Structure formats: structure tokens, C-alpha cells
CSV table of C-alpha atoms and ligand atoms in Angstrom, one decimal:
chain,number,residue,atom,x,y,z
A,23,UNK,CA,0.0,0.0,0.0
A,24,UNK,CA,1.4,3.4,-1.0
A,25,UNK,CA,1.7,5.9,1.9
A,26,UNK,CA,1.0,9.5,0.9
A,27,UNK,CA,-1.3,11.9,2.7
A,28,UNK,CA,0.0,15.4,1.7
A,29,UNK,CA,-2.2,18.0,0.1
A,30,UNK,CA,0.8,20.1,-1.1
A,31,UNK,CA,4.5,19.8,-1.5
A,32,UNK,CA,6.1,22.9,-0.1
A,33,UNK,CA,9.0,21.2,1.6
A,34,UNK,CA,10.5,17.8,2.3
A,35,UNK,CA,10.3,18.7,6.0
A,36,UNK,CA,6.6,17.8,6.0
A,37,UNK,CA,7.2,14.3,4.4
A,38,UNK,CA,7.7,11.1,6.4
A,39,UNK,CA,10.4,8.6,5.4
A,40,UNK,CA,7.5,6.3,4.1
A,41,UNK,CA,6.1,9.1,1.9
A,42,UNK,CA,9.6,9.8,0.5
A,43,UNK,CA,9.9,6.1,-0.3
A,44,UNK,CA,6.4,6.2,-2.0
A,45,UNK,CA,7.5,9.1,-4.2
A,46,UNK,CA,10.8,7.5,-5.1
A,47,UNK,CA,9.2,4.2,-6.0
A,48,UNK,CA,6.6,5.9,-8.2
A,49,UNK,CA,9.4,8.0,-9.8
A,50,UNK,CA,11.4,4.9,-10.5
A,51,UNK,CA,8.3,3.4,-12.2
A,52,UNK,CA,8.1,6.5,-14.4
A,53,UNK,CA,11.9,6.5,-15.1
A,54,UNK,CA,11.5,3.0,-16.4
A,55,UNK,CA,8.5,4.0,-18.6
A,56,UNK,CA,10.4,6.9,-20.0
A,57,UNK,CA,13.1,4.6,-21.3
A,58,UNK,CA,10.5,4.6,-24.2
A,59,UNK,CA,10.9,8.2,-25.2
A,60,UNK,CA,7.4,8.3,-26.7
A,61,UNK,CA,5.8,7.3,-23.3
A,62,UNK,CA,2.5,9.1,-22.7
A,63,UNK,CA,-0.2,8.6,-20.1
A,64,UNK,CA,-3.7,10.0,-19.6
A,65,UNK,CA,-3.5,10.1,-15.8
A,66,UNK,CA,-3.8,13.9,-15.7
A,67,UNK,CA,-5.9,14.3,-18.8
A,68,UNK,CA,-8.3,17.2,-18.6
A,69,UNK,CA,-6.3,18.7,-15.7
A,70,UNK,CA,-4.6,22.1,-15.8
A,71,UNK,CA,-1.3,22.9,-14.2
A,72,UNK,CA,-0.5,26.6,-13.6
A,73,UNK,CA,3.2,27.4,-13.7
A,74,UNK,CA,4.3,30.5,-11.8
A,75,UNK,CA,8.0,31.1,-12.0
A,76,UNK,CA,8.8,34.5,-10.3
A,77,UNK,CA,12.6,33.6,-10.6
A,78,UNK,CA,14.8,32.4,-13.4
A,79,UNK,CA,14.9,28.7,-14.1
A,80,UNK,CA,15.8,26.4,-17.0
A,81,UNK,CA,16.0,22.8,-15.8
A,82,UNK,CA,13.3,22.9,-13.1
A,83,UNK,CA,10.7,24.7,-15.2
A,84,UNK,CA,11.3,22.6,-18.3
A,85,UNK,CA,11.2,19.3,-16.5
A,86,UNK,CA,8.0,20.2,-14.7
A,87,UNK,CA,6.5,21.1,-18.0
A,88,UNK,CA,7.7,17.8,-19.6
A,89,UNK,CA,6.4,15.9,-16.6
A,90,UNK,CA,2.9,17.5,-16.9
A,91,UNK,CA,2.7,16.9,-20.6
A,92,UNK,CA,3.9,13.3,-20.3
A,93,UNK,CA,0.9,12.7,-17.9
A,94,UNK,CA,-1.5,14.4,-20.4
A,95,UNK,CA,-2.1,17.6,-18.4
A,96,UNK,CA,-2.5,21.1,-19.9
A,97,UNK,CA,0.4,23.3,-18.9
A,98,UNK,CA,-0.2,27.0,-18.5
A,99,UNK,CA,3.0,29.0,-18.2
A,100,UNK,CA,2.6,32.6,-17.0
A,101,UNK,CA,5.3,35.0,-18.3
A,102,UNK,CA,5.6,36.8,-14.9
A,103,UNK,CA,8.1,39.3,-16.4
A,104,UNK,CA,5.3,40.7,-18.6
A,105,UNK,CA,2.5,40.4,-16.1
A,106,UNK,CA,0.6,43.0,-14.1
A,107,UNK,CA,3.0,42.4,-11.1
A,108,UNK,CA,4.9,45.2,-12.8
A,109,UNK,CA,1.9,47.5,-12.7
A,110,UNK,CA,1.7,47.6,-8.9
A,111,UNK,CA,-0.9,44.9,-8.4
A,112,UNK,CA,-0.6,43.0,-5.1
A,113,UNK,CA,0.7,39.5,-5.0
A,114,UNK,CA,-2.5,38.1,-3.7
A,115,UNK,CA,-4.6,39.9,-6.4
A,116,UNK,CA,-2.3,38.6,-9.1
A,117,UNK,CA,-2.7,35.0,-7.7
A,118,UNK,CA,-6.4,35.3,-7.4
A,119,UNK,CA,-6.8,36.6,-10.9
A,120,UNK,CA,-4.7,33.8,-12.4
A,121,UNK,CA,-6.7,31.2,-10.3
A,122,UNK,CA,-10.0,32.6,-11.6
A,123,UNK,CA,-8.9,32.5,-15.2
A,124,UNK,CA,-7.1,29.2,-15.3
A,125,UNK,CA,-9.1,27.2,-12.7
A,126,UNK,CA,-6.0,25.0,-12.1
A,127,UNK,CA,-5.9,21.5,-10.7
A,128,UNK,CA,-2.3,22.1,-9.5
A,129,UNK,CA,0.1,25.0,-9.2
A,130,UNK,CA,3.9,24.9,-9.5
A,131,UNK,CA,5.6,28.0,-8.0
A,132,UNK,CA,9.1,29.4,-7.7
A,133,UNK,CA,9.6,32.6,-5.7
A,134,UNK,CA,12.4,34.5,-4.1
A,135,UNK,CA,10.4,35.1,-0.9
A,136,UNK,CA,10.6,32.7,2.0
A,137,UNK,CA,7.3,30.8,2.3
A,138,UNK,CA,5.6,32.1,-0.9
A,139,UNK,CA,4.4,28.6,-1.8
A,140,UNK,CA,2.7,28.2,1.6
A,141,UNK,CA,1.1,31.6,1.2
A,142,UNK,CA,-0.3,30.5,-2.2
A,143,UNK,CA,-1.4,27.1,-0.7
A,144,UNK,CA,-3.4,29.0,1.9
A,145,UNK,CA,-5.4,30.7,-0.9
A,146,UNK,CA,-5.5,28.0,-3.6
A,147,UNK,CA,-8.2,25.3,-4.0
A,148,UNK,CA,-5.7,22.8,-5.3
A,149,UNK,CA,-2.3,21.3,-4.6
A,150,UNK,CA,0.7,23.6,-4.7
A,151,UNK,CA,4.2,22.3,-5.5
A,152,UNK,CA,7.2,24.4,-4.5
A,153,UNK,CA,9.8,24.7,-7.2
A,154,UNK,CA,12.2,26.6,-4.9
A,155,UNK,CA,11.6,29.5,-2.4
A,156,UNK,CA,14.4,31.8,-1.3
A,157,UNK,CA,17.0,29.7,0.5
A,158,UNK,CA,14.4,27.7,2.3
A,159,UNK,CA,13.5,24.6,0.4
A,160,UNK,CA,13.5,23.0,-3.1
A,161,UNK,CA,11.8,19.7,-2.4
A,162,UNK,CA,11.7,18.2,-5.9
A,163,UNK,CA,15.4,18.8,-6.4
A,164,UNK,CA,16.2,16.9,-3.2
A,165,UNK,CA,13.8,14.1,-4.3
A,166,UNK,CA,15.5,13.8,-7.8
A,167,UNK,CA,18.9,13.8,-6.1
A,168,UNK,CA,17.7,11.0,-3.8
A,169,UNK,CA,16.4,9.0,-6.8
A,170,UNK,CA,19.8,9.5,-8.6
A,171,UNK,CA,21.8,8.3,-5.5
A,172,UNK,CA,19.5,5.3,-5.0
A,173,UNK,CA,19.9,4.3,-8.7
A,174,UNK,CA,23.6,4.3,-8.4
A,175,UNK,CA,24.3,3.2,-4.8
A,176,UNK,CA,21.2,1.0,-4.2
A,177,UNK,CA,20.2,2.8,-1.0
A,178,UNK,CA,20.3,6.1,0.9
A,179,UNK,CA,20.9,4.6,4.3
A,180,UNK,CA,24.4,4.8,5.9
A,181,UNK,CA,25.9,6.5,2.8
A,182,UNK,CA,28.3,9.3,3.7
A,183,UNK,CA,27.3,12.4,1.7
A,184,UNK,CA,29.2,15.7,1.6
A,185,UNK,CA,27.4,18.9,0.4
A,186,UNK,CA,30.0,21.5,-0.5
A,187,UNK,CA,30.0,25.2,-1.2
A,188,UNK,CA,27.5,27.9,-0.5
A,189,UNK,CA,25.5,26.2,2.2
A,190,UNK,CA,24.2,29.5,3.6
A,191,UNK,CA,22.2,30.6,0.5
A,192,UNK,CA,21.2,27.2,-0.9
A,193,UNK,CA,17.7,25.8,-0.7
A,194,UNK,CA,19.0,22.7,-2.5
A,195,UNK,CA,21.4,22.1,0.5
A,196,UNK,CA,18.6,22.7,3.0
A,197,UNK,CA,16.2,20.2,1.3
A,198,UNK,CA,18.9,17.7,0.8
A,199,UNK,CA,20.1,17.9,4.5
A,200,UNK,CA,16.5,17.3,5.7
A,201,UNK,CA,15.8,14.5,3.2
A,202,UNK,CA,19.1,12.6,3.5
A,203,UNK,CA,19.2,12.6,7.3
A,204,UNK,CA,15.6,11.5,7.4
A,205,UNK,CA,16.5,8.5,5.2
A,206,UNK,CA,19.4,7.5,7.4
A,207,UNK,CA,22.3,9.1,5.5
A,208,UNK,CA,25.5,10.4,7.2
A,209,UNK,CA,25.4,14.0,6.0
A,210,UNK,CA,28.2,16.6,6.2
A,211,UNK,CA,28.5,20.1,4.9
A,212,UNK,CA,31.8,21.7,3.8
A,213,UNK,CA,32.0,25.5,3.4
A,214,UNK,CA,34.1,28.5,4.3
A,215,UNK,CA,33.0,30.3,7.5
A,216,UNK,CA,31.3,33.1,5.5
A,217,UNK,CA,29.1,30.6,3.6
A,218,UNK,CA,28.3,28.4,6.6
A,219,UNK,CA,25.0,29.2,8.4
A,220,UNK,CA,25.0,29.1,12.2
A,221,UNK,CA,22.0,26.9,12.3
A,222,UNK,CA,21.7,24.1,9.7
A,223,UNK,CA,18.4,23.0,8.2
A,224,UNK,CA,18.6,19.5,9.8
A,225,UNK,CA,19.9,18.0,13.0
A,226,UNK,CA,22.8,15.5,13.0
A,227,UNK,CA,24.7,17.1,10.1
A,228,UNK,CA,28.4,17.7,10.7
A,229,UNK,CA,30.2,20.9,9.6
A,230,UNK,CA,33.6,21.0,8.0
A,231,UNK,CA,35.6,24.0,6.7
A,232,UNK,CA,37.9,22.2,4.2
A,233,UNK,CA,37.6,19.5,1.5
A,234,UNK,CA,40.7,17.9,3.0
A,235,UNK,CA,38.9,17.4,6.3
A,236,UNK,CA,35.4,16.7,5.0
A,237,UNK,CA,35.8,14.4,2.0
A,238,UNK,CA,37.5,11.3,3.4
A,239,UNK,CA,35.1,8.3,3.4
A,240,UNK,CA,32.4,10.0,1.3
A,241,UNK,CA,30.3,8.0,-1.1
A,242,UNK,CA,28.7,11.1,-2.7
A,243,UNK,CA,30.2,14.6,-3.2
A,244,UNK,CA,27.5,17.2,-4.0
A,245,UNK,CA,28.8,20.6,-5.2
A,246,UNK,CA,26.8,23.8,-5.1
A,247,UNK,CA,26.9,27.1,-7.0
A,248,UNK,CA,27.9,30.3,-5.3
A,249,UNK,CA,24.6,32.1,-5.0
A,250,UNK,CA,26.0,35.6,-5.7
A,251,UNK,CA,22.5,37.0,-6.2
A,252,UNK,CA,21.7,36.1,-2.6
A,253,UNK,CA,24.9,37.3,-0.9
A,254,UNK,CA,24.9,40.6,0.9
A,255,UNK,CA,28.3,41.6,-0.4
A,256,UNK,CA,30.9,39.4,-1.9
A,257,UNK,CA,31.4,36.7,0.8
A,258,UNK,CA,34.5,35.3,-1.0
A,259,UNK,CA,37.8,37.0,-1.8
A,260,UNK,CA,37.9,36.0,-5.5
A,261,UNK,CA,36.7,33.1,-7.6
A,262,UNK,CA,40.2,31.9,-8.3
A,263,UNK,CA,41.0,31.8,-4.5
A,264,UNK,CA,37.7,30.0,-3.9
A,265,UNK,CA,38.4,27.4,-6.6
A,266,UNK,CA,41.8,26.9,-5.2
A,267,UNK,CA,40.4,25.9,-1.8
A,268,UNK,CA,36.9,24.7,-2.4
A,269,UNK,CA,36.8,23.8,-6.1
A,270,UNK,CA,36.4,20.1,-6.8
A,271,UNK,CA,39.3,18.9,-8.9
A,272,UNK,CA,40.3,15.2,-9.5
A,273,UNK,CA,43.0,15.6,-6.8
A,274,UNK,CA,40.4,16.7,-4.2
A,275,UNK,CA,38.0,14.0,-5.4
A,276,UNK,CA,40.7,11.4,-4.7
A,277,UNK,CA,40.3,12.2,-1.0
A,278,UNK,CA,36.8,10.6,-1.0
A,279,UNK,CA,36.1,6.9,-1.5
A,280,UNK,CA,37.5,5.4,-4.7
A,281,UNK,CA,34.0,4.9,-6.1
A,282,UNK,CA,32.6,8.3,-4.9
A,283,UNK,CA,30.2,9.9,-7.3
A,284,UNK,CA,29.9,13.6,-8.0
A,285,UNK,CA,26.6,15.6,-8.1
A,286,UNK,CA,25.6,19.2,-8.8
A,287,UNK,CA,22.0,20.6,-9.1
A,288,UNK,CA,23.1,23.1,-11.8
A,289,UNK,CA,23.5,25.7,-13.0
A,290,UNK,CA,27.3,25.0,-12.7
A,291,UNK,CA,30.0,27.6,-12.6
A,292,UNK,CA,32.9,25.7,-14.2
A,293,UNK,CA,36.2,26.7,-12.8
A,294,UNK,CA,34.6,28.2,-9.7
A,295,UNK,CA,33.2,25.3,-7.7
A,296,UNK,CA,34.0,22.4,-10.1
A,297,UNK,CA,36.7,21.6,-12.6
A,298,UNK,CA,35.8,20.7,-16.2
A,299,UNK,CA,37.3,17.2,-16.0
A,300,UNK,CA,35.3,16.4,-12.9
A,301,UNK,CA,32.0,17.7,-14.2
A,302,UNK,CA,32.4,15.8,-17.4
A,303,UNK,CA,33.9,12.6,-16.0
A,304,UNK,CA,31.8,9.8,-17.4
A,305,UNK,CA,32.6,7.4,-14.6
A,306,UNK,CA,32.2,9.8,-11.6
A,307,UNK,CA,29.7,12.6,-12.6
A,308,UNK,CA,26.0,12.1,-12.2
A,309,UNK,CA,25.1,15.6,-13.2
A,310,UNK,CA,23.2,14.9,-16.4
A,311,UNK,CA,21.5,11.9,-14.8
A,312,UNK,CA,20.2,14.3,-12.1
A,313,UNK,CA,18.6,16.6,-14.7
A,314,UNK,CA,17.1,13.7,-16.5
A,315,UNK,CA,15.6,12.4,-13.3
A,316,UNK,CA,13.8,15.7,-12.8
A,317,UNK,CA,11.1,14.5,-15.2
A,318,UNK,CA,10.0,11.1,-13.6
A,319,UNK,CA,10.3,12.6,-10.0
A,320,UNK,CA,8.0,15.5,-11.0
A,321,UNK,CA,5.6,13.1,-12.7
A,322,UNK,CA,5.4,11.1,-9.5
A,323,UNK,CA,4.8,14.2,-7.3
A,324,UNK,CA,2.0,15.5,-9.6
A,325,UNK,CA,0.5,12.1,-10.0
A,326,UNK,CA,0.4,11.5,-6.2
A,327,UNK,CA,-0.9,15.0,-5.3
A,328,UNK,CA,-3.5,15.4,-8.1
A,329,UNK,CA,-4.8,11.8,-8.2
A,330,UNK,CA,-5.4,11.4,-4.5
A,331,UNK,CA,-8.2,8.9,-3.9
B,269,LIG,C1,19.0,25.6,-8.1
B,269,LIG,C2,18.0,26.5,-7.6
B,269,LIG,O1,17.4,27.3,-8.4
B,269,LIG,O2,17.6,26.4,-6.5
B,269,LIG,N1,18.9,25.1,-9.3
B,269,LIG,C3,18.0,24.1,-9.6
B,269,LIG,O3,16.8,24.3,-9.4
B,269,LIG,N2,18.5,23.0,-10.1
B,269,LIG,C4,20.4,26.0,-7.6
B,269,LIG,C5,20.9,27.3,-8.1
B,269,LIG,O4,20.3,28.2,-8.5
B,269,LIG,O5,22.2,27.3,-8.0
């Protein structure tokens, strides 16, 4: 029996380990179906998904759209840059106007404000899925990362996972810390003092300040982009100095387990947090597999939320 009782997905914090397993199993089912590139289902036929991206996105928006279309849903993408938000309309008035016009069965939202998806969920008559809010949470990214790890390591339990880079400004780091500790992973974060938050998003995560100290024994090395758009002022001396200390090169990767795998949610800044030959290493890098897994994971989430019995 599948376990899933959520009405919205605004963060992984609200999910139980059983619900995460349910999503990952359903996602693996869709990943298998998608091996046939012409796969289509009618599961969401006649349903409308409203896409509200108030922040830039390539992979997340496109994979949500692919997922909705693969399940037969109608996808309505609002070009927020050209909407009445720019004419002084309140956020709630914009949302209520779009709800009245589109009558959606589901909403996908990305917003720079902390908690914006929960605010919309409080006013919407349908499930809301968070595609990333401020530095708080990005639940479907953590779920697709978990699926990718499971496919390559067989389990999430007892794996040692290092999340490295701009921990302070990363919603991907936050959602991953919460999900991976919940699933029994041994999670550590590695960052310079200026990019390490005082309080981490999950309990039981260990802090390190150098790759040399943090990488030994790791099964997974997850790199993060420097979120310059969220930094008060430049928190790092220079990109070259940062790369020298915190950039993942083959030499640094050799500190982890010999079969350690490399991840990055994208977009990558090559030569800042990751060297070209690591990002493109066909034996060690899972980066393109992560992006591809965005589609089946988002299919699973939309299916479970919109087709609740
Ligand atoms: C991230 C995001 O927007 O939160 N990208 C993503 O969704 N894969 C990370 C980032 O912006 O660096």
C-alpha cells in the first residue's frame, strides 16, 4: 500500500520517510516507462497545471512542463516578467486573478520570498508544489537527487554524503540535508566560514571547513553554485581563490572513496566550484542523470498529489 497523505508539497520537512519512499518508487516506475521516449499517459488528462516562476529557471521549469505533458495535463505558463505584477498589483490579487482565469488543478511555483508557496497554498483550492523558495526549500530537487543516488548506490541509508559550497544561501542544500538525514544518511556540509549558516536545516549534520577534512570516506560529493544574487556583499575574496580551496578537482575528489560519485544541481559555474574534467567525468559525474531524473520525479509528485483517492 502506498503511503502519501500530503495536500501540497512545499518542503521535504513535511514528508515522512515512508512518503519519500512512496515518491521515489513511483518516480522509478516513471523513469522505467520513460526509457521509451514516446511514453504518454492519460493520468492527468483534462487537468490544468499553472506554472508561476517568479525567478529564473531552466531545468526545473522545463522538467515540470515535460512531466505535466507526459501525464496528459494542460500546462499554462505565465510569463511573470510581462504580467501586471509590474503595474503595482498586489501579489494576492495577481494570484487570485490567475486562479479565476485558469481554474487550475495544480500549481507549480518558484519565488524569491521565503514561504511564498505556503502563502499561495493557503489561498488556492488545489495542490501547490514548491519549485524553490528563497534559501528555504527546493523539495523536488532533493527528491530527484535521492532517486539518482538510489539508482547508483542502491540505498540512501548509511551513505556518507558531503554537500560542499554555498550552504548559507542554498535551498538545495537545505532540502537535501533534511531528506538525506531522514533517510538514514550520514550527511556533512563543507564551506568557508562566510558561507556556513550558524544553524543548519537539519539536526545531525556535521560541519567542515575544508575539503581535506570533509571528503574522506564520502560516497557522494555534492557541489553547489555560489549564489551571488543572494549574498549581501561578496562573501568570498575571489573566484580563483575560492576554486583553489573549495573547487572540486580530480586531486580533491581522490580524498573521497575510490567509487565516490559527483553531483551538482546546476547551473554550474565551471572553474569556480568544479573543474571541467570532474564535471564531465563519465565514470564519476551524475550531473546529467540528475537533470534527466527531474522528469520522472515531478511526474510522481504531480500524480500523487493530483490523483489522490
Ligand atoms: C538551483 C535553484 O534554483 O535552486 N537550481 C536548480 O533548481 N537545479 C540551484 C541554483 O540556483 O544554484
